[in-house]
Tab-separated table of C-alpha atoms (C1' of nucleotides) in Angstrom:
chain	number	residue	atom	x	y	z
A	1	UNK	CA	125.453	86.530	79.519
A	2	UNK	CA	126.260	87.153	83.435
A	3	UNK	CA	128.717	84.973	85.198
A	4	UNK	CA	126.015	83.710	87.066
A	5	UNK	CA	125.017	81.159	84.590
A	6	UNK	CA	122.135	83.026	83.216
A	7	UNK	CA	120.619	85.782	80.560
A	8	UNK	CA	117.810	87.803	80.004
A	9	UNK	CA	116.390	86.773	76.081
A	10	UNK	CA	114.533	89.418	74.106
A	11	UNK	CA	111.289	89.091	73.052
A	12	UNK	CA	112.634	87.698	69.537
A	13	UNK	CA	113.264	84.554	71.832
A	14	UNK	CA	109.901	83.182	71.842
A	15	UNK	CA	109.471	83.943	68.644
A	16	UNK	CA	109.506	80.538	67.837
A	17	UNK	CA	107.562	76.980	68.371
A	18	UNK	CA	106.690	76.328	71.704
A	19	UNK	CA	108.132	72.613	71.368
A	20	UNK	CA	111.630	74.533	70.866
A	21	UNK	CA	111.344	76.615	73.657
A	22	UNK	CA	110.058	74.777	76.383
A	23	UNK	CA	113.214	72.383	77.331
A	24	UNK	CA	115.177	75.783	77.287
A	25	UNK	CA	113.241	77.138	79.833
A	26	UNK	CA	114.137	74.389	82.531
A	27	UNK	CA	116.249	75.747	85.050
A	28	UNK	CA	115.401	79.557	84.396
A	29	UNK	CA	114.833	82.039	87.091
A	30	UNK	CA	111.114	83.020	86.839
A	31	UNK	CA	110.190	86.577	88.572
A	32	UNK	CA	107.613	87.880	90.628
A	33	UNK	CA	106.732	90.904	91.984
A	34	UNK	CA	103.976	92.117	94.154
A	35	UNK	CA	103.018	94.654	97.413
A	36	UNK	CA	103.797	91.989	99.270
A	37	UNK	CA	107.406	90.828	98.054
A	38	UNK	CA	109.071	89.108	95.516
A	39	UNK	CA	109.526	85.175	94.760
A	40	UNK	CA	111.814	83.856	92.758
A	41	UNK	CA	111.126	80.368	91.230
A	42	UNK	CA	113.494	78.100	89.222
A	43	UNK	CA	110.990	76.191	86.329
A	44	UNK	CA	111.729	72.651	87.065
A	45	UNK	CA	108.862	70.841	84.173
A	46	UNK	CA	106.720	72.661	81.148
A	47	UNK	CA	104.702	71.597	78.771
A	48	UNK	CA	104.439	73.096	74.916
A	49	UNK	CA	101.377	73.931	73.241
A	50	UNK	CA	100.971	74.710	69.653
A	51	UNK	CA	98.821	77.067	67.770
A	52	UNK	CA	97.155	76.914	64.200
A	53	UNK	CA	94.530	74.560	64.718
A	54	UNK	CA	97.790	71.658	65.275
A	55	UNK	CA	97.301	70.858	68.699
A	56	UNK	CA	93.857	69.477	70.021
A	57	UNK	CA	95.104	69.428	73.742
A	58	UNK	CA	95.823	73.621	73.295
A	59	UNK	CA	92.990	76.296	74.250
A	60	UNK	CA	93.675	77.353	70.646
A	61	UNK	CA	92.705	74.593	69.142
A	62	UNK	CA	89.607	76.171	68.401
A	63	UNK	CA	90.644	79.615	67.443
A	64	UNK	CA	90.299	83.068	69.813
A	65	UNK	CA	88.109	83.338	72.222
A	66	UNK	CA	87.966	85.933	74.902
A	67	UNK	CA	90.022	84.126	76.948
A	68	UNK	CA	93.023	82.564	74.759
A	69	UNK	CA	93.420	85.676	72.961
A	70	UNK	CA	96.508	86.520	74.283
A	71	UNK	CA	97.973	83.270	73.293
A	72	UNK	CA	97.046	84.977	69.780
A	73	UNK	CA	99.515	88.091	70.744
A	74	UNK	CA	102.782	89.359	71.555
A	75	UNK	CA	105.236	86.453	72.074
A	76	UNK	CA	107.178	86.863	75.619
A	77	UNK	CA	103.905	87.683	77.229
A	78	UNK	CA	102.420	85.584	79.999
A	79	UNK	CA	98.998	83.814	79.610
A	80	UNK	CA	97.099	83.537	82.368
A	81	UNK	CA	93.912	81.545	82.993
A	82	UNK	CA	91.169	80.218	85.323
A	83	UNK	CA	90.015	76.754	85.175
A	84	UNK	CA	88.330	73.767	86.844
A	85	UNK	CA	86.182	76.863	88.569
A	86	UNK	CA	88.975	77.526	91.375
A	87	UNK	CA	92.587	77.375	89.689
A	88	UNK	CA	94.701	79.936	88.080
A	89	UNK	CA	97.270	78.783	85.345
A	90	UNK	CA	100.355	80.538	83.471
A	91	UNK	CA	101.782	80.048	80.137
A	92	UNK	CA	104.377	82.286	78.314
A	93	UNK	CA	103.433	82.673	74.840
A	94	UNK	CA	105.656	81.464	72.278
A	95	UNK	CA	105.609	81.983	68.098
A	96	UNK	CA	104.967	85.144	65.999
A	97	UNK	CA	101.514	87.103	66.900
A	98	UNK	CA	98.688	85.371	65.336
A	99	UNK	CA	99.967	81.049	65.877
A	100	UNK	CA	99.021	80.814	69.386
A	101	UNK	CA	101.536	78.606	71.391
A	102	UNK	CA	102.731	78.834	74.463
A	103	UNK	CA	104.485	77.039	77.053
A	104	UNK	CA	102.681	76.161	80.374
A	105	UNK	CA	104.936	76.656	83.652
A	106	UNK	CA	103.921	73.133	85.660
A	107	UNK	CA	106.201	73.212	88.435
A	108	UNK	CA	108.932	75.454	89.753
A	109	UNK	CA	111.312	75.369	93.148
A	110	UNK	CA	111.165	78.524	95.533
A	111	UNK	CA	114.926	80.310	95.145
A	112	UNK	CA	113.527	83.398	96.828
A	113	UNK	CA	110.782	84.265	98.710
A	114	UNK	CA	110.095	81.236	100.583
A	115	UNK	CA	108.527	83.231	103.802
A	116	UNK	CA	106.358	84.812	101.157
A	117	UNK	CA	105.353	81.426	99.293
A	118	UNK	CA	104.553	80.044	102.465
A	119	UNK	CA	102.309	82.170	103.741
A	120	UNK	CA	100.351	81.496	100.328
A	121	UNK	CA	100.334	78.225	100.321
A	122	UNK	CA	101.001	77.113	104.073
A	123	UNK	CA	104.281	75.500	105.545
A	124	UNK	CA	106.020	73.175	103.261
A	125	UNK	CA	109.193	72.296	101.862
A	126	UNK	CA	110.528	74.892	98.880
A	127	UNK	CA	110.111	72.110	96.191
A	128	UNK	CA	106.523	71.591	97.449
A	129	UNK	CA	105.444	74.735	96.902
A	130	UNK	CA	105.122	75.330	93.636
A	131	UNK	CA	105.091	71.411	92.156
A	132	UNK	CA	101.895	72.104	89.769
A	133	UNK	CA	100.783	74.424	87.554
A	134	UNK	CA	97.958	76.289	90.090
A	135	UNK	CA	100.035	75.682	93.023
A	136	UNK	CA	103.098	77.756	91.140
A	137	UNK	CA	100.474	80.741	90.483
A	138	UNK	CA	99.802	80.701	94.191
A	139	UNK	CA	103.258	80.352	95.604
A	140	UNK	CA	104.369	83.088	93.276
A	141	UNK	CA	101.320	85.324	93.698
A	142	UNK	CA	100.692	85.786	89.622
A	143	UNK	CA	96.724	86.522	89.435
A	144	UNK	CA	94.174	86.537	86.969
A	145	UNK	CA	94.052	89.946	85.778
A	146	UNK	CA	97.930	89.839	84.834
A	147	UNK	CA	97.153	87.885	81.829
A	148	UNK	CA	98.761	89.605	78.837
A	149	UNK	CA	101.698	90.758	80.838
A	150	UNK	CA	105.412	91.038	79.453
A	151	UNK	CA	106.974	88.256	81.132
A	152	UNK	CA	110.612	91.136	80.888
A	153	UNK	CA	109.300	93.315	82.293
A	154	UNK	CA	108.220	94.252	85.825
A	155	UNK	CA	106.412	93.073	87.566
A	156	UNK	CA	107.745	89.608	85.921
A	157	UNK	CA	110.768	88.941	85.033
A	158	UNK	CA	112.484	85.838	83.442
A	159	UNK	CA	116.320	84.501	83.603
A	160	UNK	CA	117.209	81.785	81.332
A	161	UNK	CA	120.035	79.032	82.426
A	162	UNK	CA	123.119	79.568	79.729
A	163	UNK	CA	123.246	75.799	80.163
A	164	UNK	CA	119.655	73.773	80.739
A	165	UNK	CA	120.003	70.981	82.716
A	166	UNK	CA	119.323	67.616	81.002
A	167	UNK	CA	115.310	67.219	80.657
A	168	UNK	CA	113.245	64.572	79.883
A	169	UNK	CA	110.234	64.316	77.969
A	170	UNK	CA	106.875	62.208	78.031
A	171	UNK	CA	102.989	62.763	77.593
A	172	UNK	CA	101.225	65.977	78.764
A	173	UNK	CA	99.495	65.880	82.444
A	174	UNK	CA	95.935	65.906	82.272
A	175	UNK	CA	95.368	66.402	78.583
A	176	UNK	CA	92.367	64.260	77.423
A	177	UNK	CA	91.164	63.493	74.130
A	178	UNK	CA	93.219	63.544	71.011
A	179	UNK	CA	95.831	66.178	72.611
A	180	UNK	CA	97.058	63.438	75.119
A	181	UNK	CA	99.039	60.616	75.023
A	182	UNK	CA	102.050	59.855	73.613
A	183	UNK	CA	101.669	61.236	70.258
A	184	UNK	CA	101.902	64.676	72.097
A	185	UNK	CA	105.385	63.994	74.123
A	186	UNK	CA	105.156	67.836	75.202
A	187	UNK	CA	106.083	68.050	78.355
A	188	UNK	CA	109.702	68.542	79.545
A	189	UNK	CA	110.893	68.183	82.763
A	190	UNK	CA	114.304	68.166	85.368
A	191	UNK	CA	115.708	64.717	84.939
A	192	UNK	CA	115.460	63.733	88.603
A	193	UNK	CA	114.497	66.778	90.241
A	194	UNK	CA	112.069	66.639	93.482
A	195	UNK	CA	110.062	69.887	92.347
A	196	UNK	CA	108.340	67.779	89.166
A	197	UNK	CA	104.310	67.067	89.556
A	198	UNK	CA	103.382	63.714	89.562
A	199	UNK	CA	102.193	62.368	86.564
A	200	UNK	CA	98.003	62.150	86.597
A	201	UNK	CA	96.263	60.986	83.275
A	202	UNK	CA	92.930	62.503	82.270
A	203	UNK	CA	89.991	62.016	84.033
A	204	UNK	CA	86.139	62.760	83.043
A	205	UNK	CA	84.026	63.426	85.016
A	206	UNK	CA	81.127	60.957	82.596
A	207	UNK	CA	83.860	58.093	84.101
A	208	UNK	CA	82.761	59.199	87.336
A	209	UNK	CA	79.106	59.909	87.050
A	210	UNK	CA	78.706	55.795	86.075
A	211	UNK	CA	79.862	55.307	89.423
A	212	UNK	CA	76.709	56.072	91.070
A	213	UNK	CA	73.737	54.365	89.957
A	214	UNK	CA	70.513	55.271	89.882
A	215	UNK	CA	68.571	54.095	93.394
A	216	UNK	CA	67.456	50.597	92.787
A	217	UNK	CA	63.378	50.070	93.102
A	218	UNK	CA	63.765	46.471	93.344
B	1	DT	C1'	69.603	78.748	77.363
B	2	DT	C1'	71.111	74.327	79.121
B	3	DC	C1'	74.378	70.944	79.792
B	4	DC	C1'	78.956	68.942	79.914
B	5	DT	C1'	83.898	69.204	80.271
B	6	DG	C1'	88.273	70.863	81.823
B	7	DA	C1'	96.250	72.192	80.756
B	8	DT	C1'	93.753	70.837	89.160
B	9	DT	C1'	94.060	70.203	93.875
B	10	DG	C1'	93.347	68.439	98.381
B	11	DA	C1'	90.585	65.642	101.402
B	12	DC	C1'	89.121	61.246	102.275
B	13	DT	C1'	88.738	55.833	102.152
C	1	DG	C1'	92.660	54.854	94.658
C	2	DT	C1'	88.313	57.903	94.561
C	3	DC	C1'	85.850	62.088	94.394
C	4	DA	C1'	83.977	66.942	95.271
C	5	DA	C1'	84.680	71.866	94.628
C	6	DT	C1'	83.230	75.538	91.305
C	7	DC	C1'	83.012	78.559	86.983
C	8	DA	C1'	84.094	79.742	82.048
C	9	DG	C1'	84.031	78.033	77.369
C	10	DG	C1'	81.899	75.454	73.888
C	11	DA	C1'	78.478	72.316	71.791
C	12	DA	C1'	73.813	71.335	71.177
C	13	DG	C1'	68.927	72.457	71.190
DNA sequence: TTCCTGATTGACT
DNA sequence: GTCAATCAGGAAG
């Protein structure tokens, strides 16, 4: 541990539940590295996710696919993924190889960087920047194709607080279904910190598509 | 193969 | 508060 307040963990870390993990990554120093610079991010909310077939809200849920397998793999990696046909997402997988949990990284603040962030996600205030899970991929520049990554190692790199800060806890954002609600209290966030996302509940799109009714002939 | 939904965001009323 | 954008995964036929 560095007088700074923070550590690097090994990999043996997240070899546990995701539920455990999560409020112990609050506060951490999240790295990025590209061409272009590096941005430094501290994780301000999370949510958990768990594997074997537990957790209906996870991409698990349903066992590997091309796409969750590396939620399947090496825990300490990151998970990255594309969704809602224009977002990018990142998790850090969490449990031994073959459980498939991770912990999503919702919203971070901008330590380092910030000219860099900005010009990736236009002017705004550091705790803007990255307050949601596809605006944090932006603001720190982490791409598709770097799913699978170590999340040590470079071009990553992670820095947990020695102390967390006290978090709360309280349904997942935008988890429909079974997975949501409050008998999934998963998500872990700054008590009080401006960098949180605001709290949506699910939406379907069927909700929405009742809206418009079919043109009247009367 | 077709159709629907989604761990979201930003623009608009 | 309401809704479109836009594509991959998964269920159903």
């Amino acid at each position: 541990m560095s007088a700074s307040g923070y550590f690097v963990p090994e990999h043996d870390f997240f070899a546990r539940s995701a539920v455990e993990i999560a409020p112990l990554l609050l506060g951490a120093r999240l790295t990025h590295e590209t061409d272009a610079g590096t941005v430094v991010l501290r994780l301000t909310e999370v949510e958990a996710y768990l594997g074997n077939g537990s957790d209906p809200g996870s991409h698990a849920y349903r066992g590997r696919t091309r796409r969750n397998g590396v939620m399947f793999d090496e825990p300490g990696h990151v998970y990255v993924y594309f969704t809602y046909g224009m977002h990018v997402c990142a998790n850090l997988v969490c449990s031994p190889p073959g459980t498939a949990s991770a912990v999503l990284l919702r919203a971070a603040e901008v330590m380092e960087g910030l000219p860099l962030a900005q010009a990736r996600r236009g002017e705004a205030p550091p705790r803007d920047l990255a307050r949601g899970p596809a605006r944090l991929t932006v603001a720190a520049g982490i791409r598709l194709d770097e799913n699978g990554s170590d999340a040590l190692a470079t071009p990553f790199g992670l820095e947990l607080a020695a102390r967390p800060p006290a978090g709360l806890t309280g349904p997942r954002v935008g988890v429909s279904g079974a997975g949501g609600g409050e008998a999934y209290p998963w998500r872990f966030w700054i008590a009080g910190d401006p960098a949180v996302s605001v709290y949506r509940a699910a939406t379907t799109r069927g909700a929405r598509r009742l809206r418009t009714p079919p043109p009247s002939r009367g």
